[in-house]
Amino acid sequence: MLRNVAKRSFGKLPIRGYSTASQDLKKTALYDFHLSQGAQMVPYAGWSMPVKYASLGVLQSHLHTRENASIFDVSHMLQTRLTGKDRVQFIENLVVGDIQSLPLGHSTLSVFTNERGGIIDDTIICQQDDSLYIVSNAGCADKDLKHIRQHLEAFQNQGGEAELKIIDDHSLLAIQGPKAAAALQELVDADLSKMNFMTGKMISIKGIDCHVARSGYTGEDGFEISIPTPEVTRIAELLLSNPNVEMAGLGARDSLRLEAGLCLYGNDLNEDITPIEAGLTWTIGKRRRAEGGFLGAEYILPQIKNGVEKRRVGLIVEGAPARENCEVYNADGEKIGTTTSGVPSPSLKKNVAMAYVKSGFHKSNTELLVKVRNRMQKALVTKMPFVPSNYYKV
């Protein structure tokens, strides 16, 4: 859930999402810690964020995460809590997910939609005993809050009971990779082997009460930990004391999520793309498909039955890497789409990309052409994720 603003390159991997402006940047509580670890900081969505560290370059950091475990500072993400007896009814006006049926302690990926069915943002929603815990993108924070508050005021004026609180006293760390659970287990008494992927609960980490969610954005097993901000440096240091754990920046996070077939808001998702076009039909629960009731339902639900004109696909691209905004053609030379993300895959040692193409050309093994630097290169539609996911199941 990263947001694109511009693009820079470091080494052989693209680094997306960085503006060139450096004034008035916000800093996470780990800013000084990042500098002490040799981080290269860049402007990102209004924040100064680490893109890579002195210990590992982007490529090495990516591979380390796939094989061991890495810590990502994701404190720039927007954390909110929705309370009140009508909180589920309210949030289901704005997102496509079946939050009512979400079991206690379970989370789901969903999307905020607009009146036209376009995606305002993607978000993770966790069902807690007295609230909904919501995490959404840093680059969309202002518009998300404006959107939610506008509809919340109308909901309250009609007698609905719901309240929104920004969680601004907690930071957010992600530890990702096949050795993430073992590293975290050393610091907690709770048995992490009993936690499925996309579940979360309060856990004490060396005496510090944290919300620990088994989730992430890399395709690997891992956790996102909401930590009282005064304690976040201590917990980062404790996790980093494990020899299998390294710090990782947004550069590796981007290539990891792309290999995992996960969308980047601002590239692969925007307000003109519906969940059906984006391949996110699965986020719309059976009850929601029957009842509707969310913004843009009158546009989205018919698309499930009747289909759409364009579809998000994965591509394996020969030749030079296809970044975003490369034109896609069929074998007859007809332009049928555009790439939205692309990177040389460190795991596969092939160039992978996402694109939106005309329906009919979205099936696996369809041969296409991508125009990169005015040269036509062969591309093959490929099922995503490009690299098999390793999400944990009990």
XYZ file of N, CA and C in Angstrom, residues 17 54 60 90 133 160-161 185 208 212 279 298 317 380:
42
model
N 7.618 6.409 -5.860
C 6.830 7.016 -4.826
C 7.472 8.193 -4.147
N 22.805 1.240 4.618
C 24.204 1.002 4.275
C 24.546 -0.477 4.298
N 19.908 -6.635 -2.465
C 20.279 -7.550 -1.389
C 19.214 -7.562 -0.290
N -21.778 1.998 9.380
C -21.201 3.181 8.746
C -20.104 2.804 7.758
N -10.256 -1.352 13.687
C -8.905 -0.790 13.535
C -8.608 -0.752 12.049
N -27.018 8.038 13.410
C -26.061 6.948 13.518
C -25.021 7.222 14.589
N -24.615 6.172 15.293
C -23.628 6.310 16.362
C -22.303 5.693 15.928
N 8.885 -14.191 18.176
C 8.541 -15.132 19.238
C 9.505 -15.027 20.419
N 5.609 -4.285 26.780
C 4.968 -3.181 26.050
C 3.748 -3.718 25.313
N -0.611 -6.617 17.497
C 0.204 -7.402 16.567
C -0.715 -8.062 15.548
N -9.115 -6.588 -10.556
C -8.961 -7.971 -10.132
C -9.183 -8.162 -8.649
N -23.902 0.657 -7.786
C -24.700 0.567 -9.013
C -23.829 0.462 -10.264
N 8.221 -9.633 -19.110
C 8.643 -8.809 -20.243
C 10.080 -9.135 -20.624
N 4.500 -11.705 -21.960
C 3.589 -12.829 -21.798
C 2.710 -12.577 -20.579
